[in-house]
Amino acid sequence: MVALLSGCVTQTSGTPHQAASASTTSPSSGTATAPATTPIAFSDCSNSFNLSGAIPADRLTKLTVECGKLRVPQNYDRPNGATLSISVIKLHYTEQTDRIGSLLMNPGGPGGSGIFLAISEAGSIDVSILQHFDLIGFDPRGVGVSSPVACVSDAQKDELNGQNPNVLTAAGFAVAKASAAAVAAACSARFGTDLADYNTVETARDMDLIRAGVGDQSMNYLGYSYGTQLGSIYAHLFPSRIRVAVLDGAVNPDTDAITSFANQLQGFESAFDQFAADCVTKSPCKSLGNPRQVVYDLVKQTNITPLPSAKSGETRTAGSAIVLTGVLSALYSSDSWPTLGNALIQAKQGDAAGLFELADEYNERSDDGTYSNIYEANLTISCNDEAPGPTDAVIRSTATQWSTRYPMFGLWSATALFGCQAWQPIRHLLPAPSAVGSKPILVIGTLHDPATPYASTQALATALGSGVVLSWDGQGHTAYGRGSDCIDSKVNAYLIDGTLPPPNTVCPK
């Protein structure tokens, strides 16, 4: 992990860093221009997906599902140079009325697949949205099936995801540093200087070509988690093209990466306490006793003797990294708390199957042992967005602080501080996302969001200059489509009519 995944689909805005070096570049602010594009040629691709597993049958009969590809400049400073292929999906409701345009969406990450998000949203989003918008999903450059960054084997990912070296020891520090350097070297060897072109600013420019390619004059956008960062950079580059933009689970643009990472850790420690308070009141979870102590004991035990899994065909054993990944994975949504409780009960009985299931979902590992490329995509985009660093001294001091301040996740997470240390040196720092001149942008925050803490909500809205805050007194990561009729109705009204909620609106749990 470079950083904690910041969505059911995704990782935060990057890895801790220090001041920019001479090798760092930064995009200019203001309105960007995009190369001309031709319409995206879409064709039916409904047989390429298991749609019946994601979309109710009565709705599926009223949807067309088409895919297309768009060629974009690999580097927008060289618009006539090499290109990348961006994969796009369009879901159209055949009973559409009063069409407004297309709703482009991103699930977060960086590294999450917008293609699968669009399919998921088509199955669950209010029908009023389908009546006004085509749903447009895309895999951002470097992600999934859009010119993917692939430089780490599945076997290596199993090894990396299973590591939990103690970076407070000389040996553990050396292991973590060497592992990160080896990944960086492998990706540079595979892609060379092209690796630098996979970054958020270039992706935001791709989004404008997608907008034009589907025939829209203005942008309608829905972004979750890291998708709020991507959306805010789009608004910064193209403020006059925003019609509506929903940024749900805001990433704070004003916080340095180590502080942002630390805020996440505090969020997940608090989320675990919320899970534990619920657990001790319900069966069978309350049979655990003290859930936090159970996790501490499992970490200690599996650092010595990893746990086997009773799942048929599973040959892996779960060390402490799998234990902690599984726990953290379940904290993104309170809906997963019963699953976590059962997984911990199983683990106490010597079976890691439940923890593996949670960890594999988080790491996007399939039952056959293959992974998506979210590991490389997240690493690449996150590192390219950040200045080089941090130094060994900063990592040591930060790890020492985190080990006591965040007793469940701090020391384990400190290994991620090495992620960008040896990364390629050409960086593209994100501009401060001012979007003055754009139409109002709806920024949503969940009061008890562990992955994108609530304080980030007002910070992003203020930075944009056009942001309007909507809050939800709920738990878990992001708010729209999470079961709050209050949130959903206000977002739908904004998307369709541009109607904003009253200032300081807080929707109840």
Short mmCIF file of C-alpha atoms in Angstrom, two decimals:
data_model
loop_
_atom_site.label_atom_id
_atom_site.label_comp_id
_atom_site.label_asym_id
_atom_site.label_seq_id
_atom_site.Cartn_x
_atom_site.Cartn_y
_atom_site.Cartn_z
CA MET A 1 0.00 0.00 0.00
CA VAL A 2 1.10 3.51 -0.77
CA ALA A 3 -1.64 4.87 1.42
CA LEU A 4 -4.97 3.74 2.73
CA LEU A 5 -7.60 3.09 0.09
CA SER A 6 -10.02 5.96 0.27
CA GLY A 7 -13.13 4.33 -0.96
CA CYS A 8 -15.16 1.20 -1.16
CA VAL A 9 -13.38 1.48 -4.35
CA THR A 10 -10.38 3.14 -3.28
CA GLN A 11 -6.60 5.21 -1.97
CA THR A 12 -5.83 8.65 -0.68
CA SER A 13 -4.27 11.58 -2.33
CA GLY A 14 -0.78 10.27 -2.10
CA THR A 15 2.25 9.49 -0.07
CA PRO A 16 3.96 11.76 2.47
CA HIS A 17 6.53 14.00 0.95
CA GLN A 18 8.91 16.84 1.53
CA ALA A 19 9.46 20.06 -0.33
CA ALA A 20 9.62 19.93 -4.11
CA SER A 21 12.97 19.33 -5.72
CA ALA A 22 14.36 20.80 -8.91
CA SER A 23 13.03 17.80 -10.79
CA THR A 24 9.47 18.67 -9.85
CA THR A 25 7.08 20.28 -12.30
CA SER A 26 3.75 21.88 -11.58
CA PRO A 27 0.84 22.62 -13.92
CA SER A 28 -0.18 26.18 -14.55
CA SER A 29 -3.40 27.38 -12.98
CA GLY A 30 -6.36 28.81 -14.82
CA THR A 31 -8.48 27.56 -17.67
CA ALA A 32 -6.78 24.88 -19.73
CA THR A 33 -7.35 24.20 -23.39
CA ALA A 34 -7.89 20.71 -24.75
CA PRO A 35 -7.06 19.25 -28.15
CA ALA A 36 -9.92 18.74 -30.56
CA THR A 37 -11.55 15.36 -30.39
CA THR A 38 -13.87 13.25 -32.46
CA PRO A 39 -17.03 11.61 -31.11
CA ILE A 40 -16.46 8.36 -29.24
CA ALA A 41 -17.66 5.41 -31.32
CA PHE A 42 -19.75 3.30 -28.95
CA SER A 43 -20.90 -0.26 -29.60
CA ASP A 44 -22.85 -2.81 -27.60
CA CYS A 45 -20.76 -4.53 -24.91
CA SER A 46 -23.49 -5.93 -22.68
CA ASN A 47 -22.13 -9.45 -23.07
CA SER A 48 -18.78 -8.41 -21.64
CA PHE A 49 -20.11 -8.03 -18.09
CA ASN A 50 -22.19 -10.00 -15.61
CA LEU A 51 -24.86 -7.33 -15.58
CA SER A 52 -27.52 -9.54 -14.02
CA GLY A 53 -25.40 -9.67 -10.89
CA ALA A 54 -25.26 -5.89 -10.63
CA ILE A 55 -28.51 -4.53 -12.08
CA PRO A 56 -32.06 -5.66 -11.18
CA ALA A 57 -33.75 -7.53 -14.03
CA ASP A 58 -36.60 -5.05 -14.48
CA ARG A 59 -34.13 -2.18 -14.85
CA LEU A 60 -31.67 -4.12 -16.98
CA THR A 61 -34.27 -4.62 -19.73
CA LYS A 62 -34.48 -0.81 -20.04
CA LEU A 63 -30.75 -0.17 -20.33
CA THR A 64 -28.40 -0.22 -23.27
CA VAL A 65 -24.74 -0.81 -22.44
CA GLU A 66 -22.12 0.39 -24.89
CA CYS A 67 -18.34 0.70 -24.77
CA GLY A 68 -15.89 2.81 -26.70
CA LYS A 69 -12.29 3.95 -26.71
CA LEU A 70 -10.80 7.41 -26.88
CA ARG A 71 -7.25 8.27 -27.90
CA VAL A 72 -5.77 11.02 -25.75
CA PRO A 73 -2.34 12.67 -25.73
CA GLN A 74 0.02 10.81 -23.46
CA ASN A 75 1.43 14.20 -22.49
CA TYR A 76 -0.67 17.29 -23.13
CA ASP A 77 2.46 19.38 -23.53
CA ARG A 78 3.05 17.26 -26.64
CA PRO A 79 -0.46 17.05 -28.14
CA ASN A 80 0.77 15.58 -31.41
CA GLY A 81 2.99 12.99 -29.77
CA ALA A 82 2.26 9.53 -28.38
CA THR A 83 -1.27 8.67 -27.30
CA LEU A 84 -3.00 6.50 -24.71
CA SER A 85 -6.24 4.55 -25.05
CA ILE A 86 -9.01 5.41 -22.56
CA SER A 87 -11.87 2.92 -22.19
CA VAL A 88 -15.33 4.39 -21.67
CA ILE A 89 -18.74 2.84 -20.94
CA LYS A 90 -22.16 4.41 -21.53
CA LEU A 91 -25.37 3.16 -19.93
CA HIS A 92 -28.50 4.64 -21.49
CA TYR A 93 -32.01 4.30 -20.07
CA THR A 94 -34.39 3.65 -22.95
CA GLU A 95 -37.26 5.39 -21.12
CA GLN A 96 -35.19 8.52 -20.71
CA THR A 97 -37.16 11.76 -20.63
CA ASP A 98 -35.97 15.37 -20.67
CA ARG A 99 -32.38 14.38 -21.30
CA ILE A 100 -29.84 16.77 -19.81
CA GLY A 101 -26.66 15.05 -20.93
CA SER A 102 -24.13 12.60 -19.56
CA LEU A 103 -23.07 12.06 -15.95
CA LEU A 104 -19.36 11.26 -15.78
CA MET A 105 -18.22 9.46 -12.66
CA ASN A 106 -15.11 8.32 -10.80
CA PRO A 107 -15.03 5.91 -7.83
CA GLY A 108 -11.81 7.03 -6.17
CA GLY A 109 -8.46 5.42 -5.63
CA PRO A 110 -6.52 6.55 -7.47
CA GLY A 111 -6.86 3.30 -9.33
CA GLY A 112 -10.55 2.51 -9.06
CA SER A 113 -12.43 1.44 -12.19
CA GLY A 114 -15.04 3.92 -13.33
CA ILE A 115 -16.41 1.32 -15.72
CA PHE A 116 -17.52 -0.93 -12.89
CA LEU A 117 -18.73 2.07 -10.89
CA ALA A 118 -21.05 3.09 -13.73
CA ILE A 119 -22.47 -0.44 -13.88
CA SER A 120 -23.00 -0.47 -10.12
CA GLU A 121 -24.64 2.96 -10.15
CA ALA A 122 -26.91 1.91 -13.01
CA GLY A 123 -28.30 -0.77 -10.74
CA SER A 124 -28.85 1.38 -7.67
CA ILE A 125 -29.11 5.08 -8.54
CA ASP A 126 -32.53 6.72 -8.43
CA VAL A 127 -34.41 6.24 -11.69
CA SER A 128 -34.87 10.00 -11.96
CA ILE A 129 -31.15 10.30 -12.70
CA LEU A 130 -31.38 7.69 -15.45
CA GLN A 131 -34.31 9.57 -16.94
CA HIS A 132 -32.13 12.64 -17.41
CA PHE A 133 -28.58 11.36 -17.87
CA ASP A 134 -26.58 8.69 -19.62
CA LEU A 135 -24.15 7.23 -17.08
CA ILE A 136 -20.56 7.48 -18.30
CA GLY A 137 -17.78 5.56 -16.60
CA PHE A 138 -14.15 5.41 -17.60
CA ASP A 139 -11.01 3.75 -16.43
CA PRO A 140 -8.54 6.62 -15.95
CA ARG A 141 -5.21 6.44 -17.73
CA GLY A 142 -3.09 3.67 -16.22
CA VAL A 143 -6.11 1.97 -14.62
CA GLY A 144 -7.89 -1.27 -15.53
CA VAL A 145 -8.24 -1.43 -19.32
CA SER A 146 -7.05 2.12 -20.10
CA SER A 147 -3.40 1.71 -21.09
CA PRO A 148 -2.80 0.07 -17.71
CA VAL A 149 0.35 0.43 -15.67
CA ALA A 150 1.45 -3.13 -14.90
CA CYS A 151 4.86 -3.78 -13.40
CA VAL A 152 4.31 -6.06 -10.38
CA SER A 153 3.41 -9.75 -10.72
CA ASP A 154 0.54 -11.39 -8.84
CA ALA A 155 3.03 -13.44 -6.85
CA GLN A 156 4.89 -10.28 -5.86
CA LYS A 157 1.61 -8.65 -4.80
CA ASP A 158 0.86 -11.62 -2.56
CA GLU A 159 4.28 -11.16 -0.99
CA LEU A 160 3.97 -7.38 -0.64
CA ASN A 161 0.46 -7.52 0.78
CA GLY A 162 1.61 -10.08 3.32
CA GLN A 163 4.57 -8.07 4.58
CA ASN A 164 4.50 -6.22 7.89
CA PRO A 165 8.10 -5.37 8.75
CA ASN A 166 8.62 -3.45 11.98
CA VAL A 167 10.21 -0.26 10.69
CA LEU A 168 11.26 0.70 14.20
CA THR A 169 13.93 -2.00 13.95
CA ALA A 170 16.96 -1.77 11.69
CA ALA A 171 16.04 -5.01 9.94
CA GLY A 172 12.40 -4.05 9.39
CA PHE A 173 13.36 -0.61 8.16
CA ALA A 174 15.74 -2.13 5.62
CA VAL A 175 13.13 -4.62 4.38
CA ALA A 176 10.46 -1.94 3.88
CA LYS A 177 12.89 0.42 2.14
CA ALA A 178 14.23 -2.29 -0.16
CA SER A 179 10.73 -3.55 -1.09
CA ALA A 180 9.58 -0.07 -2.11
CA ALA A 181 12.76 0.57 -4.07
CA ALA A 182 12.40 -2.73 -5.93
CA VAL A 183 8.85 -1.87 -7.01
CA ALA A 184 9.90 1.61 -8.12
CA ALA A 185 12.79 0.16 -10.12
CA ALA A 186 10.55 -2.44 -11.78
CA CYS A 187 8.01 0.18 -12.86
CA SER A 188 10.71 2.51 -14.18
CA ALA A 189 12.33 -0.35 -16.07
CA ARG A 190 8.97 -1.20 -17.67
CA PHE A 191 7.82 2.31 -18.57
CA GLY A 192 10.85 4.60 -18.44
CA THR A 193 10.10 8.32 -18.51
CA ASP A 194 6.56 7.61 -19.76
CA LEU A 195 5.69 6.66 -16.20
CA ALA A 196 5.49 10.35 -15.27
CA ASP A 197 2.53 10.89 -17.61
CA TYR A 198 0.16 8.93 -15.38
CA ASN A 199 -0.99 11.67 -13.03
CA THR A 200 -4.13 13.47 -11.91
CA VAL A 201 -3.72 16.63 -13.98
CA GLU A 202 -3.41 14.67 -17.22
CA THR A 203 -6.42 12.55 -16.21
CA ALA A 204 -8.49 15.69 -15.61
CA ARG A 205 -7.63 16.80 -19.14
CA ASP A 206 -8.69 13.37 -20.42
CA MET A 207 -12.05 13.98 -18.75
CA ASP A 208 -12.61 17.04 -20.87
CA LEU A 209 -11.97 15.05 -24.02
CA ILE A 210 -14.49 12.46 -22.79
CA ARG A 211 -17.01 15.27 -22.21
CA ALA A 212 -16.54 16.45 -25.76
CA GLY A 213 -16.42 12.89 -27.10
CA VAL A 214 -19.91 12.09 -25.78
CA GLY A 215 -21.26 15.34 -27.22
CA ASP A 216 -21.76 17.39 -24.05
CA GLN A 217 -21.17 21.12 -23.98
CA SER A 218 -20.77 21.16 -20.19
CA MET A 219 -19.63 18.75 -17.50
CA ASN A 220 -21.92 16.83 -15.14
CA TYR A 221 -19.70 14.96 -12.68
CA LEU A 222 -20.01 12.60 -9.73
CA GLY A 223 -16.78 11.78 -7.89
CA TYR A 224 -16.15 9.84 -4.72
CA SER A 225 -13.10 10.06 -2.44
CA TYR A 226 -10.02 10.56 -4.65
CA GLY A 227 -12.63 11.31 -7.30
CA THR A 228 -13.24 14.57 -5.41
CA GLN A 229 -9.61 15.48 -5.95
CA LEU A 230 -9.84 14.60 -9.62
CA GLY A 231 -13.07 16.58 -9.95
CA SER A 232 -11.63 19.60 -8.16
CA ILE A 233 -8.62 19.64 -10.50
CA TYR A 234 -10.98 19.44 -13.48
CA ALA A 235 -12.94 22.39 -12.07
CA HIS A 236 -9.67 24.27 -11.60
CA LEU A 237 -8.60 23.69 -15.20
CA PHE A 238 -12.04 24.11 -16.80
CA PRO A 239 -14.21 26.19 -14.42
CA SER A 240 -16.50 27.53 -17.14
CA ARG A 241 -17.43 24.03 -18.27
CA ILE A 242 -18.97 22.87 -14.99
CA ARG A 243 -22.74 22.49 -15.03
CA VAL A 244 -22.95 20.38 -11.85
CA ALA A 245 -20.31 18.49 -9.89
CA VAL A 246 -20.84 16.35 -6.80
CA LEU A 247 -17.68 15.74 -4.75
CA ASP A 248 -18.49 13.13 -2.10
CA GLY A 249 -15.88 12.22 0.52
CA ALA A 250 -13.65 15.24 0.09
CA VAL A 251 -9.86 15.05 -0.02
CA ASN A 252 -8.34 18.07 1.73
CA PRO A 253 -6.25 20.07 -0.76
CA ASP A 254 -4.53 22.12 1.95
CA THR A 255 -3.02 19.35 4.08
CA ASP A 256 0.45 17.91 3.52
CA ALA A 257 0.47 14.22 2.76
CA ILE A 258 1.88 12.96 6.07
CA THR A 259 -0.73 14.94 7.99
CA SER A 260 -3.45 13.72 5.65
CA PHE A 261 -2.32 10.13 6.17
CA ALA A 262 -2.25 10.65 9.94
CA ASN A 263 -5.78 12.06 9.88
CA GLN A 264 -6.91 8.92 8.10
CA LEU A 265 -5.27 6.74 10.68
CA GLN A 266 -7.10 8.61 13.43
CA GLY A 267 -10.30 8.14 11.45
CA PHE A 268 -9.84 4.38 11.23
CA GLU A 269 -8.90 4.08 14.91
CA SER A 270 -12.14 5.89 15.75
CA ALA A 271 -14.10 3.79 13.27
CA PHE A 272 -12.82 0.64 14.94
CA ASP A 273 -13.99 1.96 18.31
CA GLN A 274 -17.43 2.55 16.80
CA PHE A 275 -17.44 -1.02 15.49
CA ALA A 276 -16.33 -2.32 18.89
CA ALA A 277 -19.04 -0.41 20.75
CA ASP A 278 -21.63 -1.94 18.44
CA CYS A 279 -20.04 -5.40 18.58
CA VAL A 280 -20.29 -5.80 22.35
CA THR A 281 -24.06 -5.30 22.19
CA LYS A 282 -24.85 -7.92 19.54
CA SER A 283 -24.59 -11.65 19.10
CA PRO A 284 -22.48 -13.39 18.03
CA CYS A 285 -20.00 -10.51 17.94
CA LYS A 286 -20.18 -9.87 21.68
CA SER A 287 -18.66 -13.31 22.27
CA LEU A 288 -15.32 -11.72 21.28
CA GLY A 289 -15.15 -9.81 24.55
CA ASN A 290 -12.90 -6.81 23.89
CA PRO A 291 -12.63 -6.55 20.07
CA ARG A 292 -9.59 -4.26 20.12
CA GLN A 293 -7.69 -6.67 22.34
CA VAL A 294 -8.69 -9.53 20.06
CA VAL A 295 -7.07 -7.75 17.12
CA TYR A 296 -3.96 -6.94 19.14
CA ASP A 297 -3.67 -10.59 20.15
CA LEU A 298 -4.15 -11.78 16.56
CA VAL A 299 -1.46 -9.41 15.32
CA LYS A 300 0.96 -10.63 17.96
CA GLN A 301 0.12 -14.26 17.27
CA THR A 302 0.35 -14.03 13.48
CA ASN A 303 3.65 -12.18 13.62
CA ILE A 304 4.99 -15.46 15.00
CA THR A 305 2.73 -18.10 13.46
CA PRO A 306 0.50 -17.11 10.51
CA LEU A 307 -3.04 -18.46 10.49
CA PRO A 308 -4.21 -21.00 7.91
CA SER A 309 -7.51 -20.71 6.11
CA ALA A 310 -10.17 -23.41 6.02
CA LYS A 311 -11.30 -22.30 2.57
CA SER A 312 -10.95 -25.11 0.06
CA GLY A 313 -7.87 -24.71 -2.12
CA GLU A 314 -6.38 -21.84 -0.11
CA THR A 315 -2.66 -22.32 0.43
CA ARG A 316 -1.82 -18.91 1.88
CA THR A 317 -1.46 -18.27 5.58
CA ALA A 318 -2.42 -14.96 7.15
CA GLY A 319 0.24 -12.90 8.84
CA SER A 320 -0.43 -9.70 10.72
CA ALA A 321 -0.68 -7.61 7.53
CA ILE A 322 -3.64 -9.68 6.34
CA VAL A 323 -5.26 -9.38 9.77
CA LEU A 324 -4.97 -5.59 9.75
CA THR A 325 -5.96 -5.22 6.09
CA GLY A 326 -9.06 -7.31 6.70
CA VAL A 327 -10.02 -5.25 9.73
CA LEU A 328 -9.45 -1.94 7.97
CA SER A 329 -11.36 -3.07 4.89
CA ALA A 330 -14.51 -3.63 6.95
CA LEU A 331 -14.37 -0.15 8.48
CA TYR A 332 -15.30 1.63 5.27
CA SER A 333 -18.97 0.82 5.86
CA SER A 334 -20.94 -0.12 8.94
CA ASP A 335 -22.71 -2.65 6.72
CA SER A 336 -19.51 -4.70 6.94
CA TRP A 337 -19.35 -4.75 10.73
CA PRO A 338 -21.16 -8.12 11.09
CA THR A 339 -18.77 -9.60 8.51
CA LEU A 340 -15.81 -8.31 10.50
CA GLY A 341 -17.18 -9.69 13.74
CA ASN A 342 -17.62 -13.13 12.19
CA ALA A 343 -14.14 -12.99 10.65
CA LEU A 344 -12.58 -12.21 14.02
CA ILE A 345 -14.52 -15.03 15.69
CA GLN A 346 -13.23 -17.40 12.99
CA ALA A 347 -9.68 -16.14 13.43
CA LYS A 348 -9.80 -16.69 17.20
CA GLN A 349 -10.73 -20.27 16.37
CA GLY A 350 -7.73 -20.61 14.06
CA ASP A 351 -9.33 -19.93 10.67
CA ALA A 352 -8.26 -16.89 8.62
CA ALA A 353 -10.80 -17.41 5.82
CA GLY A 354 -12.96 -14.41 6.75
CA LEU A 355 -10.00 -12.07 7.13
CA PHE A 356 -8.61 -13.21 3.77
CA GLU A 357 -11.96 -12.49 2.14
CA LEU A 358 -12.00 -8.94 3.51
CA ALA A 359 -8.34 -8.32 2.68
CA ASP A 360 -8.68 -9.71 -0.84
CA GLU A 361 -11.65 -7.47 -1.53
CA TYR A 362 -9.61 -4.47 -0.37
CA ASN A 363 -6.58 -5.47 -2.45
CA GLU A 364 -8.74 -6.44 -5.48
CA ARG A 365 -7.49 -10.03 -5.54
CA SER A 366 -9.69 -12.62 -7.25
CA ASP A 367 -10.22 -16.19 -6.08
CA ASP A 368 -7.88 -17.44 -8.81
CA GLY A 369 -5.02 -15.40 -7.36
CA THR A 370 -5.01 -12.68 -9.99
CA TYR A 371 -5.14 -9.01 -9.09
CA SER A 372 -6.41 -5.89 -10.74
CA ASN A 373 -3.72 -3.30 -11.31
CA ILE A 374 -4.94 -0.99 -8.53
CA TYR A 375 -1.65 -1.50 -6.68
CA GLU A 376 0.50 -0.10 -9.50
CA ALA A 377 -2.06 2.50 -10.58
CA ASN A 378 -2.44 3.86 -7.07
CA LEU A 379 1.29 3.93 -6.51
CA THR A 380 2.03 5.57 -9.85
CA ILE A 381 -0.60 8.30 -9.74
CA SER A 382 -0.09 9.05 -6.05
CA CYS A 383 3.67 9.34 -6.35
CA ASN A 384 3.54 11.36 -9.56
CA ASP A 385 1.22 13.86 -7.84
CA GLU A 386 3.61 14.34 -4.92
CA ALA A 387 7.03 15.89 -4.42
CA PRO A 388 9.95 13.49 -3.83
CA GLY A 389 10.58 12.17 -0.34
CA PRO A 390 10.32 11.67 2.56
CA THR A 391 13.79 11.17 4.03
CA ASP A 392 14.73 8.21 6.17
CA ALA A 393 14.87 10.52 9.20
CA VAL A 394 11.31 11.71 8.63
CA ILE A 395 10.10 8.14 8.20
CA ARG A 396 11.76 7.06 11.44
CA SER A 397 10.31 9.91 13.48
CA THR A 398 6.86 9.54 11.92
CA ALA A 399 6.80 5.78 12.50
CA THR A 400 7.73 6.32 16.15
CA GLN A 401 4.88 8.78 16.61
CA TRP A 402 2.34 6.67 14.76
CA SER A 403 3.19 3.48 16.65
CA THR A 404 1.88 5.00 19.88
CA ARG A 405 -0.66 7.52 18.58
CA TYR A 406 -2.47 5.00 16.37
CA PRO A 407 -1.92 1.72 18.20
CA MET A 408 -3.86 -0.55 15.83
CA PHE A 409 -2.86 0.75 12.40
CA GLY A 410 0.04 3.17 12.91
CA LEU A 411 3.14 0.98 12.85
CA TRP A 412 1.80 -1.22 10.05
CA SER A 413 0.92 1.83 7.95
CA ALA A 414 4.35 3.38 8.41
CA THR A 415 5.77 0.98 5.83
CA ALA A 416 3.77 2.91 3.21
CA LEU A 417 5.91 5.98 3.88
CA PHE A 418 8.61 4.40 1.72
CA GLY A 419 6.29 4.03 -1.28
CA CYS A 420 7.36 7.11 -3.24
CA GLN A 421 10.84 7.55 -1.80
CA ALA A 422 12.64 5.91 -4.72
CA TRP A 423 10.00 6.74 -7.33
CA GLN A 424 10.88 8.32 -10.67
CA PRO A 425 11.80 12.01 -10.16
CA ILE A 426 9.53 13.81 -12.65
CA ARG A 427 6.58 14.90 -10.55
CA HIS A 428 3.43 16.86 -11.40
CA LEU A 429 2.32 18.62 -8.25
CA LEU A 430 -1.36 19.38 -7.98
CA PRO A 431 -2.38 23.02 -8.21
CA ALA A 432 -4.48 24.55 -5.45
CA PRO A 433 -7.92 23.75 -6.85
CA SER A 434 -9.47 27.19 -7.11
CA ALA A 435 -12.57 27.08 -9.30
CA VAL A 436 -13.67 30.70 -9.07
CA GLY A 437 -16.04 31.39 -11.92
CA SER A 438 -17.54 27.92 -12.00
CA LYS A 439 -21.14 27.20 -11.13
CA PRO A 440 -21.68 26.00 -7.53
CA ILE A 441 -20.10 22.65 -6.73
CA LEU A 442 -21.70 20.37 -4.12
CA VAL A 443 -19.15 19.05 -1.61
CA ILE A 444 -20.45 16.25 0.65
CA GLY A 445 -18.93 15.15 3.93
CA THR A 446 -19.83 12.32 6.30
CA LEU A 447 -19.32 13.24 9.94
CA HIS A 448 -17.78 9.87 10.82
CA ASP A 449 -15.92 9.09 7.60
CA PRO A 450 -12.64 7.32 8.44
CA ALA A 451 -11.00 7.54 5.02
CA THR A 452 -11.68 11.20 4.20
CA PRO A 453 -12.22 12.87 7.58
CA TYR A 454 -15.06 15.37 7.78
CA ALA A 455 -12.80 18.41 8.29
CA SER A 456 -11.70 18.03 4.68
CA THR A 457 -15.19 18.89 3.46
CA GLN A 458 -15.19 22.60 4.30
CA ALA A 459 -11.52 22.86 3.38
CA LEU A 460 -12.21 21.68 -0.17
CA ALA A 461 -15.34 23.82 -0.53
CA THR A 462 -13.42 26.89 0.60
CA ALA A 463 -10.47 26.18 -1.69
CA LEU A 464 -12.77 25.85 -4.69
CA GLY A 465 -14.40 29.17 -3.96
CA SER A 466 -17.62 27.82 -5.44
CA GLY A 467 -18.12 24.89 -3.08
CA VAL A 468 -21.32 24.35 -1.11
CA VAL A 469 -21.20 21.90 1.79
CA LEU A 470 -23.78 19.18 2.46
CA SER A 471 -23.18 17.00 5.53
CA TRP A 472 -24.40 13.61 6.67
CA ASP A 473 -24.38 12.51 10.30
CA GLY A 474 -23.50 8.98 9.29
CA GLN A 475 -20.72 6.42 9.51
CA GLY A 476 -18.48 4.97 6.85
CA HIS A 477 -16.96 6.35 3.70
CA THR A 478 -19.00 8.69 1.45
CA ALA A 479 -22.71 9.48 1.69
CA TYR A 480 -24.60 9.39 -1.62
CA GLY A 481 -26.34 6.10 -2.18
CA ARG A 482 -25.55 4.91 1.36
CA GLY A 483 -29.14 4.76 2.56
CA SER A 484 -29.85 8.38 3.49
CA ASP A 485 -32.99 9.59 1.71
CA CYS A 486 -32.09 13.09 2.82
CA ILE A 487 -28.69 13.03 1.10
CA ASP A 488 -29.94 11.24 -1.99
CA SER A 489 -32.89 13.58 -2.59
CA LYS A 490 -30.73 16.68 -2.25
CA VAL A 491 -28.04 15.33 -4.55
CA ASN A 492 -30.63 14.29 -7.13
CA ALA A 493 -32.25 17.73 -7.06
CA TYR A 494 -28.86 19.35 -7.58
CA LEU A 495 -27.89 17.06 -10.43
CA ILE A 496 -31.19 17.50 -12.27
CA ASP A 497 -32.15 21.10 -11.57
CA GLY A 498 -29.01 22.64 -10.10
CA THR A 499 -30.95 23.20 -6.88
CA LEU A 500 -28.63 23.58 -3.91
CA PRO A 501 -29.50 22.56 -0.34
CA PRO A 502 -29.83 25.36 2.24
CA PRO A 503 -26.52 26.49 3.78
CA ASN A 504 -25.15 24.26 6.57
CA THR A 505 -27.59 21.44 5.85
CA VAL A 506 -26.86 18.34 7.94
CA CYS A 507 -28.81 15.23 7.05
CA PRO A 508 -29.61 12.93 10.00
CA LYS A 509 -28.24 9.42 10.30
#
